[in-house]
Amino acid sequence: MSQLGQCRLAQRDGMGTNQRYLAMHGSNRKAMLIRLNEHPEERQATLDNVIRLLRSQFPPPSPLQIANMEVWPRLTKVLPHVISALHAFERAWPRMPGSMLFAKLISDVSGMDLYDRGLISEAYKLNSAVVSMLDSLQHPLETPLRGDALTILGLCTDNMAITKRREGLAIRRKCLDVRQRCFKAIPPEKVTLDDKIRLYNSYTDLVCSQQQINDFEGVQENLALCFEQYKIWGPEDDITLAYEYAKYYNQISYVLLWENRGDEAVAYSDKAYALIEKASPGTGLSRVYLSDYAHILFQNGDRREARSVLETLYEISERECGKDNLRTLEISLNMAIMDFLMGDFVNVR
Amino acid sequence: MVSNSSYSHRSRLENTITIGQRISGWPKENTVRGRYYLSQVLLQQAEVKKSLSDRVDGLKMEEASKQDLDGLLKLDDSDIATKHRGDLPMLFDYLVHWENRLVTPRKAIVPATSVAACAIQTNGTGVMEDTVAALNERNQAAFNSNINRVLKVHAHETDERVDLPIESVI
């Protein structure tokens, strides 16, 4: 490093502040990585160091995969480094074995918080890498980390629309199998509420795939299974369960709409938003639930009110996630479609 | 004269699609759905302005989106394409994430008369009678809710003339 510094190929910056960093040209970095390939032991030690440093900057997030807006600044800081470390790892030759620590770091960084902010392709790529790494390390199917990665992968496929719908369903079925195996592997006396929540989360995830294909009867069946459990675990005003109940009310509202019970659908969707705001305030998921509420309201005939909710949501999303963010753009598209469906054209004519 | 809002629908759609295609994670299905609505805006404008070029552009875009729709629906195992044939808002919505849809299919309502007939046929078996009574009650509730929505939509129409696809009402 000192040699690079002397040759002015690398520069230390931000000294004396808490934002110290090392700047160097990308081609130098690539050259160093190629050179490291000639020294596999040194290369492994370097990667371990990178993992250790990044881990210290990014403690594990919610084990229940609940998004938390306070995680976002930390995530923004480590995400480019994790992507860069993964690229280096994938391009290393001879191949590197990977490690559970690395897989866990990638999974944590690309978990619900990354998905929540609409960084779908990044989340998809990183979680696919986690699954591949676990496979290459020959970890058993019932590895909890595999279930976490598959959960996020499934959610990503929802956003990737019809092209990935079949894959999404297969991922969710696999995830349910993994989580069932994980659950069975825990001695009954050691089963916690968190373990049960993780298992039933895979049912609500499977429901997302059923919603995609308008299988409302299947949705209803699986949600009833979950709802019975939630009631056993505790009431919906229990903060630890609000997130689970929110998912139930949000998803069942689409079933109610299908059953021609629009007013109830609106009421349930509204309830889902109130609960998710309690459990996971200010997150992208909370905005998604508000957007769902607007969509259901629109389909139940309260079109002006629905449009107004979506407009408020657009302003928030633009401010918090940016104009070019996937979620912001999807809201914008639906606002335009709502405008068209509400049409001034008839009056014009 | 074309109202300003028609231009704003058009420009919002055009801008969103253009930006969307540039960002990672934007599915092409969003573009296909957006282009279909854009084609409808163009066709509406063409009608109002008597503009041949808008009409040609609109028709071309509509045709291209329908072809994309057909291609994408081939990736699907369900019977949605045959079940909702011709219901373009429903089918274009089916392409995208379920939480982005603005058209949800509705369960067919069994006419109250056929349920009543069923009740007569099963008279004498207590359990069935109960089931039928519950069914009847549910259907009546669904029917009432539907009528309320239709009335609401019509009330809405009197001041702003809402043009609803029939499937979103029934």
Short mmCIF file of C-alpha atoms in Angstrom, two decimals:
data_model
loop_
_atom_site.label_atom_id
_atom_site.label_comp_id
_atom_site.label_asym_id
_atom_site.label_seq_id
_atom_site.Cartn_x
_atom_site.Cartn_y
_atom_site.Cartn_z
CA MET A 1 0.00 0.00 0.00
CA SER A 2 2.80 2.38 0.89
CA GLN A 3 4.40 1.67 -2.51
CA LEU A 4 1.13 2.53 -4.24
CA GLY A 5 0.90 5.67 -2.16
CA GLN A 6 4.44 6.73 -3.07
CA CYS A 7 3.69 6.20 -6.75
CA ARG A 8 0.48 8.23 -6.30
CA LEU A 9 -1.56 5.28 -7.48
CA ALA A 10 -3.57 5.31 -4.28
CA GLN A 11 -4.49 8.22 -2.10
CA ARG A 12 -5.70 8.39 1.48
CA ASP A 13 -8.40 10.96 1.96
CA GLY A 14 -10.60 12.39 4.68
CA MET A 15 -7.86 12.02 7.32
CA GLY A 16 -8.83 13.34 10.73
CA THR A 17 -12.51 12.80 10.03
CA ASN A 18 -14.73 9.76 10.58
CA GLN A 19 -15.10 9.36 6.80
CA ARG A 20 -11.59 8.22 5.91
CA TYR A 21 -11.20 6.41 2.65
CA LEU A 22 -8.68 5.19 0.12
CA ALA A 23 -9.05 6.32 -3.48
CA MET A 24 -7.50 4.46 -6.38
CA HIS A 25 -8.18 3.92 -10.04
CA GLY A 26 -10.40 0.93 -10.93
CA SER A 27 -7.72 -0.57 -13.18
CA ASN A 28 -5.25 -0.64 -10.25
CA ARG A 29 -7.82 -2.46 -8.17
CA LYS A 30 -8.31 -5.01 -10.93
CA ALA A 31 -4.54 -5.44 -11.29
CA MET A 32 -4.23 -6.05 -7.55
CA LEU A 33 -7.02 -8.65 -7.65
CA ILE A 34 -5.34 -10.47 -10.55
CA ARG A 35 -2.06 -10.44 -8.66
CA LEU A 36 -3.77 -11.79 -5.55
CA ASN A 37 -4.92 -14.80 -7.61
CA GLU A 38 -1.29 -15.91 -7.65
CA HIS A 39 -1.28 -16.07 -3.84
CA PRO A 40 -4.45 -17.94 -2.81
CA GLU A 41 -3.70 -17.86 0.92
CA GLU A 42 -3.08 -14.12 0.94
CA ARG A 43 -6.19 -13.69 -1.21
CA GLN A 44 -8.35 -15.61 1.28
CA ALA A 45 -6.95 -13.59 4.18
CA THR A 46 -7.73 -10.36 2.31
CA LEU A 47 -11.32 -11.41 1.64
CA ASP A 48 -11.74 -12.45 5.28
CA ASN A 49 -10.53 -9.00 6.29
CA VAL A 50 -13.01 -7.33 3.96
CA ILE A 51 -15.83 -9.46 5.39
CA ARG A 52 -14.78 -8.64 8.96
CA LEU A 53 -14.63 -4.91 8.25
CA LEU A 54 -17.99 -4.84 6.49
CA ARG A 55 -19.59 -6.95 9.20
CA SER A 56 -18.44 -4.46 11.82
CA GLN A 57 -20.26 -1.74 9.88
CA PHE A 58 -23.43 -3.73 9.36
CA PRO A 59 -24.82 -5.68 12.30
CA PRO A 60 -27.40 -8.39 11.48
CA PRO A 61 -30.85 -6.89 10.84
CA SER A 62 -34.23 -8.22 12.05
CA PRO A 63 -34.19 -12.05 12.18
CA LEU A 64 -37.88 -11.93 11.24
CA GLN A 65 -37.07 -10.04 8.04
CA ILE A 66 -39.01 -6.94 9.02
CA ALA A 67 -37.80 -3.81 7.24
CA ASN A 68 -36.54 -0.97 9.41
CA MET A 69 -36.02 2.47 7.92
CA GLU A 70 -33.19 3.20 10.38
CA VAL A 71 -31.07 0.51 8.71
CA TRP A 72 -31.07 2.34 5.38
CA PRO A 73 -28.15 4.78 5.97
CA ARG A 74 -25.88 1.91 7.08
CA LEU A 75 -27.03 -0.19 4.16
CA THR A 76 -26.29 2.57 1.66
CA LYS A 77 -22.75 2.73 3.03
CA VAL A 78 -21.88 -0.98 2.82
CA LEU A 79 -23.90 -2.07 -0.25
CA PRO A 80 -21.37 -0.99 -2.94
CA HIS A 81 -18.55 -2.68 -1.02
CA VAL A 82 -20.47 -5.94 -0.66
CA ILE A 83 -21.29 -5.94 -4.37
CA SER A 84 -17.66 -5.22 -5.18
CA ALA A 85 -16.43 -7.99 -2.82
CA LEU A 86 -18.85 -10.45 -4.41
CA HIS A 87 -17.67 -9.52 -7.91
CA ALA A 88 -14.07 -10.08 -6.86
CA PHE A 89 -15.03 -13.40 -5.28
CA GLU A 90 -16.91 -14.57 -8.38
CA ARG A 91 -14.10 -13.59 -10.73
CA ALA A 92 -11.34 -15.11 -8.62
CA TRP A 93 -9.34 -17.82 -10.35
CA PRO A 94 -8.59 -20.44 -9.09
CA ARG A 95 -12.02 -20.38 -7.47
CA MET A 96 -12.45 -19.47 -3.81
CA PRO A 97 -14.52 -21.70 -1.54
CA GLY A 98 -16.75 -19.03 0.00
CA SER A 99 -17.76 -19.15 3.64
CA MET A 100 -20.77 -19.09 5.87
CA LEU A 101 -19.68 -15.69 7.24
CA PHE A 102 -19.58 -14.23 3.74
CA ALA A 103 -22.94 -15.77 2.82
CA LYS A 104 -24.50 -14.38 6.01
CA LEU A 105 -23.09 -10.90 5.34
CA ILE A 106 -24.45 -10.88 1.77
CA SER A 107 -27.81 -12.18 2.94
CA ASP A 108 -28.09 -9.55 5.68
CA VAL A 109 -27.18 -6.72 3.33
CA SER A 110 -29.51 -7.94 0.60
CA GLY A 111 -32.35 -8.74 2.97
CA MET A 112 -35.73 -7.14 3.50
CA ASP A 113 -34.27 -3.63 3.86
CA LEU A 114 -32.75 -3.69 0.38
CA TYR A 115 -35.93 -5.13 -1.15
CA ASP A 116 -37.97 -2.59 0.77
CA ARG A 117 -36.23 0.29 -1.02
CA GLY A 118 -37.04 -1.14 -4.43
CA LEU A 119 -33.50 -2.29 -5.30
CA ILE A 120 -34.91 -5.46 -6.79
CA SER A 121 -32.23 -6.54 -9.26
CA GLU A 122 -29.50 -6.01 -6.67
CA ALA A 123 -31.44 -8.03 -4.09
CA TYR A 124 -32.10 -10.78 -6.64
CA LYS A 125 -28.44 -11.06 -7.70
CA LEU A 126 -27.08 -11.03 -4.16
CA ASN A 127 -29.56 -13.59 -2.80
CA SER A 128 -28.95 -15.88 -5.77
CA ALA A 129 -25.25 -15.71 -4.86
CA VAL A 130 -26.07 -16.70 -1.27
CA VAL A 131 -28.00 -19.78 -2.42
CA SER A 132 -25.18 -20.76 -4.81
CA MET A 133 -22.61 -20.30 -2.06
CA LEU A 134 -24.59 -22.50 0.36
CA ASP A 135 -24.90 -25.14 -2.37
CA SER A 136 -21.20 -25.04 -3.14
CA LEU A 137 -20.38 -25.33 0.57
CA GLN A 138 -22.78 -28.32 0.63
CA HIS A 139 -24.81 -26.96 3.50
CA PRO A 140 -27.91 -29.04 4.16
CA LEU A 141 -31.28 -27.96 2.82
CA GLU A 142 -32.49 -27.11 6.31
CA THR A 143 -30.05 -24.21 6.71
CA PRO A 144 -32.06 -21.22 8.02
CA LEU A 145 -30.00 -18.82 5.91
CA ARG A 146 -31.20 -20.63 2.78
CA GLY A 147 -34.79 -19.96 3.82
CA ASP A 148 -34.01 -16.25 4.32
CA ALA A 149 -32.39 -15.92 0.90
CA LEU A 150 -35.21 -17.81 -0.83
CA THR A 151 -37.78 -15.55 0.84
CA ILE A 152 -36.22 -12.41 -0.62
CA LEU A 153 -35.69 -14.10 -3.99
CA GLY A 154 -39.40 -14.96 -4.08
CA LEU A 155 -40.37 -11.38 -3.30
CA CYS A 156 -38.07 -10.13 -6.05
CA THR A 157 -39.74 -12.39 -8.61
CA ASP A 158 -43.07 -10.73 -7.80
CA ASN A 159 -41.65 -7.44 -9.04
CA MET A 160 -40.15 -9.12 -12.08
CA ALA A 161 -43.73 -9.81 -13.18
CA ILE A 162 -45.05 -12.59 -15.40
CA THR A 163 -41.61 -13.50 -16.80
CA LYS A 164 -40.47 -14.77 -13.38
CA ARG A 165 -43.83 -15.92 -12.01
CA ARG A 166 -43.21 -19.63 -12.52
CA GLU A 167 -39.75 -19.34 -10.98
CA GLY A 168 -41.25 -17.40 -8.06
CA LEU A 169 -43.73 -20.16 -7.29
CA ALA A 170 -40.99 -22.81 -7.42
CA ILE A 171 -38.78 -20.72 -5.10
CA ARG A 172 -41.62 -20.31 -2.61
CA ARG A 173 -42.45 -24.00 -2.57
CA LYS A 174 -38.78 -24.74 -1.95
CA CYS A 175 -38.66 -22.08 0.77
CA LEU A 176 -41.68 -23.60 2.51
CA ASP A 177 -39.96 -26.99 2.41
CA VAL A 178 -36.74 -25.51 3.82
CA ARG A 179 -38.55 -23.69 6.61
CA GLN A 180 -40.59 -26.79 7.48
CA ARG A 181 -37.38 -28.81 7.72
CA CYS A 182 -35.73 -26.09 9.83
CA PHE A 183 -38.73 -26.06 12.14
CA LYS A 184 -38.75 -29.84 12.54
CA ALA A 185 -35.03 -29.76 13.36
CA ILE A 186 -35.69 -27.66 16.49
CA PRO A 187 -36.42 -29.70 19.63
CA PRO A 188 -40.08 -28.96 20.59
CA GLU A 189 -39.13 -27.52 23.99
CA LYS A 190 -36.81 -25.02 22.28
CA VAL A 191 -39.27 -23.72 19.69
CA THR A 192 -39.75 -19.96 20.05
CA LEU A 193 -42.41 -17.62 18.67
CA ASP A 194 -39.81 -16.35 16.18
CA ASP A 195 -39.38 -19.89 14.84
CA LYS A 196 -43.13 -20.20 14.35
CA ILE A 197 -43.35 -16.78 12.69
CA ARG A 198 -40.59 -17.69 10.25
CA LEU A 199 -42.41 -20.89 9.30
CA TYR A 200 -45.76 -19.18 8.75
CA ASN A 201 -44.08 -16.36 6.83
CA SER A 202 -43.36 -18.87 4.10
CA TYR A 203 -47.09 -19.53 3.81
CA THR A 204 -47.85 -15.82 3.39
CA ASP A 205 -45.05 -15.65 0.83
CA LEU A 206 -46.58 -18.55 -1.07
CA VAL A 207 -49.83 -16.59 -0.99
CA CYS A 208 -48.09 -13.81 -2.95
CA SER A 209 -47.51 -16.28 -5.79
CA GLN A 210 -51.17 -17.32 -5.59
CA GLN A 211 -52.24 -13.67 -5.76
CA GLN A 212 -50.16 -13.32 -8.91
CA ILE A 213 -52.21 -15.96 -10.69
CA ASN A 214 -55.57 -14.85 -9.23
CA ASP A 215 -55.90 -18.08 -7.24
CA PHE A 216 -58.07 -16.39 -4.61
CA GLU A 217 -59.40 -19.66 -3.21
CA GLY A 218 -55.84 -20.83 -2.58
CA VAL A 219 -55.01 -17.46 -1.03
CA GLN A 220 -57.99 -17.74 1.30
CA GLU A 221 -57.08 -21.27 2.35
CA ASN A 222 -53.47 -20.47 3.24
CA LEU A 223 -54.35 -17.19 4.92
CA ALA A 224 -56.97 -18.93 7.08
CA LEU A 225 -54.23 -21.31 8.22
CA CYS A 226 -52.00 -18.38 9.19
CA PHE A 227 -54.79 -16.37 10.80
CA GLU A 228 -55.67 -19.27 13.12
CA GLN A 229 -52.05 -19.35 14.25
CA TYR A 230 -51.84 -15.59 14.76
CA LYS A 231 -54.90 -15.69 17.02
CA ILE A 232 -53.22 -18.39 19.11
CA TRP A 233 -50.03 -16.33 19.37
CA GLY A 234 -51.76 -13.16 20.53
CA PRO A 235 -53.91 -10.17 19.64
CA GLU A 236 -53.27 -7.84 16.70
CA ASP A 237 -52.52 -4.89 18.98
CA ASP A 238 -49.47 -6.78 20.28
CA ILE A 239 -46.60 -4.90 18.61
CA THR A 240 -44.63 -8.12 18.01
CA LEU A 241 -47.54 -9.53 15.99
CA ALA A 242 -48.79 -6.40 14.24
CA TYR A 243 -46.62 -7.16 11.19
CA GLU A 244 -48.13 -10.63 10.76
CA TYR A 245 -51.71 -9.39 11.14
CA ALA A 246 -50.96 -6.55 8.70
CA LYS A 247 -49.93 -9.07 6.05
CA TYR A 248 -53.09 -11.06 6.64
CA TYR A 249 -55.44 -8.07 6.36
CA ASN A 250 -53.62 -6.70 3.32
CA GLN A 251 -53.74 -9.97 1.40
CA ILE A 252 -57.27 -10.94 2.38
CA SER A 253 -58.58 -7.57 1.19
CA TYR A 254 -57.94 -8.68 -2.41
CA VAL A 255 -59.94 -11.86 -1.76
CA LEU A 256 -62.80 -9.73 -0.43
CA LEU A 257 -62.68 -7.60 -3.54
CA TRP A 258 -62.87 -10.76 -5.65
CA GLU A 259 -65.84 -11.89 -3.56
CA ASN A 260 -67.64 -8.63 -4.42
CA ARG A 261 -67.29 -7.40 -0.84
CA GLY A 262 -65.63 -4.14 -1.77
CA ASP A 263 -66.48 -2.12 1.33
CA GLU A 264 -65.00 -4.79 3.59
CA ALA A 265 -61.95 -4.97 1.32
CA VAL A 266 -61.38 -1.24 1.78
CA ALA A 267 -61.80 -1.52 5.56
CA TYR A 268 -59.35 -4.46 5.79
CA SER A 269 -56.81 -2.76 3.58
CA ASP A 270 -57.02 0.37 5.73
CA LYS A 271 -56.50 -1.77 8.84
CA ALA A 272 -53.48 -3.45 7.22
CA TYR A 273 -51.89 -0.06 6.60
CA ALA A 274 -52.50 1.06 10.20
CA LEU A 275 -50.88 -2.13 11.51
CA ILE A 276 -47.85 -2.03 9.22
CA GLU A 277 -47.25 1.60 10.13
CA LYS A 278 -47.20 0.47 13.76
CA ALA A 279 -44.86 -2.46 13.14
CA SER A 280 -42.59 -1.01 10.47
CA PRO A 281 -43.15 2.74 10.29
CA GLY A 282 -41.93 4.79 7.35
CA THR A 283 -40.69 1.81 5.36
CA GLY A 284 -41.24 1.04 1.70
CA LEU A 285 -43.53 -1.83 2.66
CA SER A 286 -45.72 0.55 4.60
CA ARG A 287 -45.97 2.72 1.45
CA VAL A 288 -46.81 -0.37 -0.60
CA TYR A 289 -49.71 -1.09 1.76
CA LEU A 290 -50.93 2.48 1.38
CA SER A 291 -50.70 2.06 -2.38
CA ASP A 292 -52.69 -1.21 -2.08
CA TYR A 293 -55.31 0.70 -0.11
CA ALA A 294 -55.53 3.28 -2.91
CA HIS A 295 -55.86 0.54 -5.54
CA ILE A 296 -58.66 -1.20 -3.64
CA LEU A 297 -60.41 2.10 -2.99
CA PHE A 298 -60.20 2.84 -6.72
CA GLN A 299 -61.69 -0.52 -7.64
CA ASN A 300 -64.44 -0.02 -5.11
CA GLY A 301 -65.49 3.20 -6.84
CA ASP A 302 -63.88 5.92 -4.66
CA ARG A 303 -61.70 7.00 -7.55
CA ARG A 304 -60.96 10.62 -6.65
CA GLU A 305 -59.96 9.68 -3.09
CA ALA A 306 -57.80 6.82 -4.42
CA ARG A 307 -56.04 9.15 -6.87
CA SER A 308 -55.38 11.66 -4.11
CA VAL A 309 -53.84 8.98 -1.83
CA LEU A 310 -51.58 7.86 -4.66
CA GLU A 311 -50.51 11.43 -5.38
CA THR A 312 -49.46 11.91 -1.74
CA LEU A 313 -47.62 8.62 -1.89
CA TYR A 314 -45.82 9.68 -5.06
CA GLU A 315 -44.55 12.84 -3.38
CA ILE A 316 -43.27 10.86 -0.38
CA SER A 317 -41.63 8.22 -2.56
CA GLU A 318 -39.99 10.82 -4.79
CA ARG A 319 -38.63 12.64 -1.76
CA GLU A 320 -37.38 9.54 0.07
CA CYS A 321 -36.34 7.14 -2.69
CA GLY A 322 -35.80 9.46 -5.65
CA LYS A 323 -37.56 10.11 -8.94
CA ASP A 324 -35.83 7.23 -10.72
CA ASN A 325 -36.66 4.64 -8.09
CA LEU A 326 -38.66 1.58 -9.17
CA ARG A 327 -41.37 2.10 -6.56
CA THR A 328 -41.72 5.83 -7.38
CA LEU A 329 -42.04 5.04 -11.08
CA GLU A 330 -44.61 2.32 -10.52
CA ILE A 331 -46.75 4.76 -8.53
CA SER A 332 -46.36 7.31 -11.32
CA LEU A 333 -47.46 4.77 -13.93
CA ASN A 334 -50.55 3.84 -11.95
CA MET A 335 -51.42 7.51 -11.40
CA ALA A 336 -51.40 7.99 -15.15
CA ILE A 337 -53.51 4.89 -15.72
CA MET A 338 -55.97 6.01 -13.03
CA ASP A 339 -56.18 9.40 -14.76
CA PHE A 340 -56.96 7.70 -18.04
CA LEU A 341 -59.58 5.40 -16.50
CA MET A 342 -61.20 8.38 -14.78
CA GLY A 343 -60.98 10.06 -18.16
CA ASP A 344 -61.69 13.65 -19.02
CA PHE A 345 -62.03 12.45 -22.58
CA VAL A 346 -65.75 11.89 -22.36
CA ASN A 347 -66.28 15.50 -21.35
CA VAL A 348 -63.93 16.61 -24.08
CA ARG A 349 -65.95 14.74 -26.62
CA MET B 1 -60.16 21.46 -28.01
CA VAL B 2 -58.26 18.82 -26.09
CA SER B 3 -58.10 19.40 -22.36
CA ASN B 4 -54.70 19.91 -20.72
CA SER B 5 -55.22 16.77 -18.68
CA SER B 6 -55.09 14.58 -21.78
CA TYR B 7 -51.61 15.91 -22.47
CA SER B 8 -50.61 15.35 -18.86
CA HIS B 9 -51.72 11.69 -18.98
CA ARG B 10 -49.73 11.31 -22.16
CA SER B 11 -46.60 13.01 -20.92
CA ARG B 12 -46.72 11.25 -17.55
CA LEU B 13 -47.04 7.88 -19.29
CA GLU B 14 -44.31 8.68 -21.80
CA ASN B 15 -41.91 9.99 -19.15
CA THR B 16 -42.51 7.12 -16.76
CA ILE B 17 -41.96 4.51 -19.45
CA THR B 18 -38.82 6.23 -20.71
CA ILE B 19 -37.27 6.57 -17.25
CA GLY B 20 -38.44 3.10 -16.23
CA GLN B 21 -36.66 1.45 -19.14
CA ARG B 22 -33.43 3.07 -18.02
CA ILE B 23 -33.46 1.79 -14.44
CA SER B 24 -32.50 -1.68 -13.29
CA GLY B 25 -35.32 -3.84 -11.99
CA TRP B 26 -38.00 -2.22 -14.18
CA PRO B 27 -39.84 -5.17 -15.74
CA LYS B 28 -40.69 -4.98 -19.42
CA GLU B 29 -44.27 -5.91 -18.44
CA ASN B 30 -44.66 -2.43 -16.91
CA THR B 31 -43.63 -0.95 -20.25
CA VAL B 32 -46.05 -3.16 -22.20
CA ARG B 33 -48.93 -2.19 -19.88
CA GLY B 34 -47.95 1.49 -19.98
CA ARG B 35 -47.76 1.46 -23.78
CA TYR B 36 -51.22 -0.04 -24.06
CA TYR B 37 -52.67 2.84 -22.03
CA LEU B 38 -50.55 5.31 -23.97
CA SER B 39 -52.03 3.94 -27.19
CA GLN B 40 -55.52 4.48 -25.77
CA VAL B 41 -54.66 8.08 -24.87
CA LEU B 42 -53.37 8.64 -28.42
CA LEU B 43 -56.52 7.15 -29.92
CA GLN B 44 -58.72 9.33 -27.72
CA GLN B 45 -56.71 12.40 -28.69
CA ALA B 46 -56.88 11.45 -32.36
CA GLU B 47 -60.64 11.25 -32.13
CA VAL B 48 -60.95 14.64 -30.49
CA LYS B 49 -58.38 16.44 -32.63
CA LYS B 50 -59.35 14.56 -35.80
CA SER B 51 -55.64 13.84 -36.10
CA LEU B 52 -54.71 11.08 -38.52
CA SER B 53 -51.10 10.86 -37.33
CA ASP B 54 -52.15 10.35 -33.68
CA ARG B 55 -54.60 7.71 -34.85
CA VAL B 56 -51.94 5.86 -36.85
CA ASP B 57 -49.46 6.08 -33.95
CA GLY B 58 -52.14 4.95 -31.49
CA LEU B 59 -53.20 1.98 -33.59
CA LYS B 60 -49.60 0.91 -34.19
CA MET B 61 -48.81 1.13 -30.50
CA GLU B 62 -51.98 -0.71 -29.53
CA GLU B 63 -51.22 -3.52 -31.97
CA ALA B 64 -47.63 -3.81 -30.72
CA SER B 65 -48.77 -3.95 -27.08
CA LYS B 66 -51.37 -6.61 -27.89
CA GLN B 67 -48.70 -8.71 -29.59
CA ASP B 68 -46.43 -8.30 -26.55
CA LEU B 69 -49.36 -9.25 -24.34
CA ASP B 70 -49.98 -12.44 -26.31
CA GLY B 71 -46.30 -13.34 -26.14
CA LEU B 72 -46.09 -12.75 -22.40
CA LEU B 73 -49.31 -14.61 -21.64
CA LYS B 74 -47.75 -17.69 -23.23
CA LEU B 75 -45.46 -17.81 -20.19
CA ASP B 76 -48.50 -18.37 -17.99
CA ASP B 77 -49.98 -21.76 -17.12
CA SER B 78 -53.42 -20.52 -16.11
CA ASP B 79 -56.50 -20.10 -18.28
CA ILE B 80 -56.57 -16.34 -17.81
CA ALA B 81 -56.13 -15.59 -21.52
CA THR B 82 -59.20 -17.59 -22.51
CA LYS B 83 -61.24 -16.76 -19.41
CA HIS B 84 -60.85 -13.01 -19.87
CA ARG B 85 -60.44 -12.88 -23.64
CA GLY B 86 -61.03 -9.37 -24.92
CA ASP B 87 -60.88 -7.77 -21.46
CA LEU B 88 -57.68 -5.88 -22.15
CA PRO B 89 -57.45 -3.85 -18.89
CA MET B 90 -57.71 -7.14 -16.96
CA LEU B 91 -55.15 -8.94 -19.12
CA PHE B 92 -52.61 -6.10 -19.19
CA ASP B 93 -52.90 -5.84 -15.40
CA TYR B 94 -52.35 -9.58 -15.11
CA LEU B 95 -48.87 -9.12 -16.58
CA VAL B 96 -47.60 -7.01 -13.68
CA HIS B 97 -47.02 -7.41 -9.94
CA TRP B 98 -50.36 -8.16 -8.23
CA GLU B 99 -49.94 -5.13 -6.00
CA ASN B 100 -49.74 -2.84 -9.04
CA ARG B 101 -53.02 -3.97 -10.55
CA LEU B 102 -56.04 -1.73 -10.89
CA VAL B 103 -58.42 -4.39 -12.17
CA THR B 104 -59.18 -7.43 -10.00
CA PRO B 105 -61.44 -10.17 -11.38
CA ARG B 106 -64.71 -10.68 -9.55
CA LYS B 107 -66.29 -13.93 -8.51
CA ALA B 108 -69.41 -14.79 -10.50
CA ILE B 109 -72.52 -14.24 -8.44
CA VAL B 110 -74.89 -17.20 -8.38
CA PRO B 111 -78.40 -15.82 -9.04
CA ALA B 112 -80.57 -16.03 -5.92
CA THR B 113 -83.25 -17.97 -7.85
CA SER B 114 -80.97 -20.89 -8.64
CA VAL B 115 -79.93 -21.13 -4.98
CA ALA B 116 -83.61 -21.13 -3.95
CA ALA B 117 -84.25 -23.95 -6.39
CA CYS B 118 -81.38 -25.86 -4.86
CA ALA B 119 -82.95 -25.36 -1.41
CA ILE B 120 -86.21 -26.92 -2.56
CA GLN B 121 -84.43 -29.90 -4.06
CA THR B 122 -82.49 -30.61 -0.88
CA ASN B 123 -85.47 -30.10 1.42
CA GLY B 124 -85.47 -32.71 4.14
CA THR B 125 -81.72 -32.81 4.76
CA GLY B 126 -81.12 -30.37 7.60
CA VAL B 127 -77.39 -29.91 7.03
CA MET B 128 -77.77 -29.05 3.37
CA GLU B 129 -80.55 -26.61 4.16
CA ASP B 130 -78.27 -24.78 6.56
CA THR B 131 -75.50 -24.63 3.97
CA VAL B 132 -77.87 -23.36 1.33
CA ALA B 133 -79.31 -20.75 3.72
CA ALA B 134 -75.79 -19.50 4.46
CA LEU B 135 -74.98 -19.47 0.76
CA ASN B 136 -78.14 -17.55 0.05
CA GLU B 137 -77.29 -14.99 2.71
CA ARG B 138 -73.76 -14.57 1.38
CA ASN B 139 -74.96 -14.18 -2.17
CA GLN B 140 -77.56 -11.65 -1.09
CA ALA B 141 -74.83 -9.66 0.70
CA ALA B 142 -72.60 -9.85 -2.39
CA PHE B 143 -75.50 -8.78 -4.57
CA ASN B 144 -76.28 -5.82 -2.28
CA SER B 145 -72.64 -4.79 -2.19
CA ASN B 146 -72.49 -5.00 -5.98
CA ILE B 147 -75.65 -2.96 -6.43
CA ASN B 148 -74.28 -0.34 -4.03
CA ARG B 149 -71.10 -0.12 -6.06
CA VAL B 150 -72.97 0.18 -9.31
CA LEU B 151 -75.15 2.91 -7.82
CA LYS B 152 -72.05 4.66 -6.51
CA VAL B 153 -70.42 4.48 -9.92
CA HIS B 154 -73.53 5.83 -11.60
CA ALA B 155 -73.79 8.63 -9.03
CA HIS B 156 -70.17 9.38 -9.89
CA GLU B 157 -70.95 9.37 -13.59
CA THR B 158 -73.51 12.12 -13.30
CA ASP B 159 -70.82 14.67 -12.55
CA GLU B 160 -67.75 13.30 -14.32
CA ARG B 161 -68.89 10.49 -16.67
CA VAL B 162 -66.78 7.57 -15.55
CA ASP B 163 -66.02 5.07 -18.28
CA LEU B 164 -65.72 1.80 -16.37
CA PRO B 165 -64.76 -1.54 -17.89
CA ILE B 166 -67.78 -3.74 -17.21
CA GLU B 167 -65.72 -6.43 -15.44
CA SER B 168 -64.68 -3.99 -12.74
CA VAL B 169 -68.32 -3.46 -11.87
CA ILE B 170 -69.71 -6.98 -12.08
#
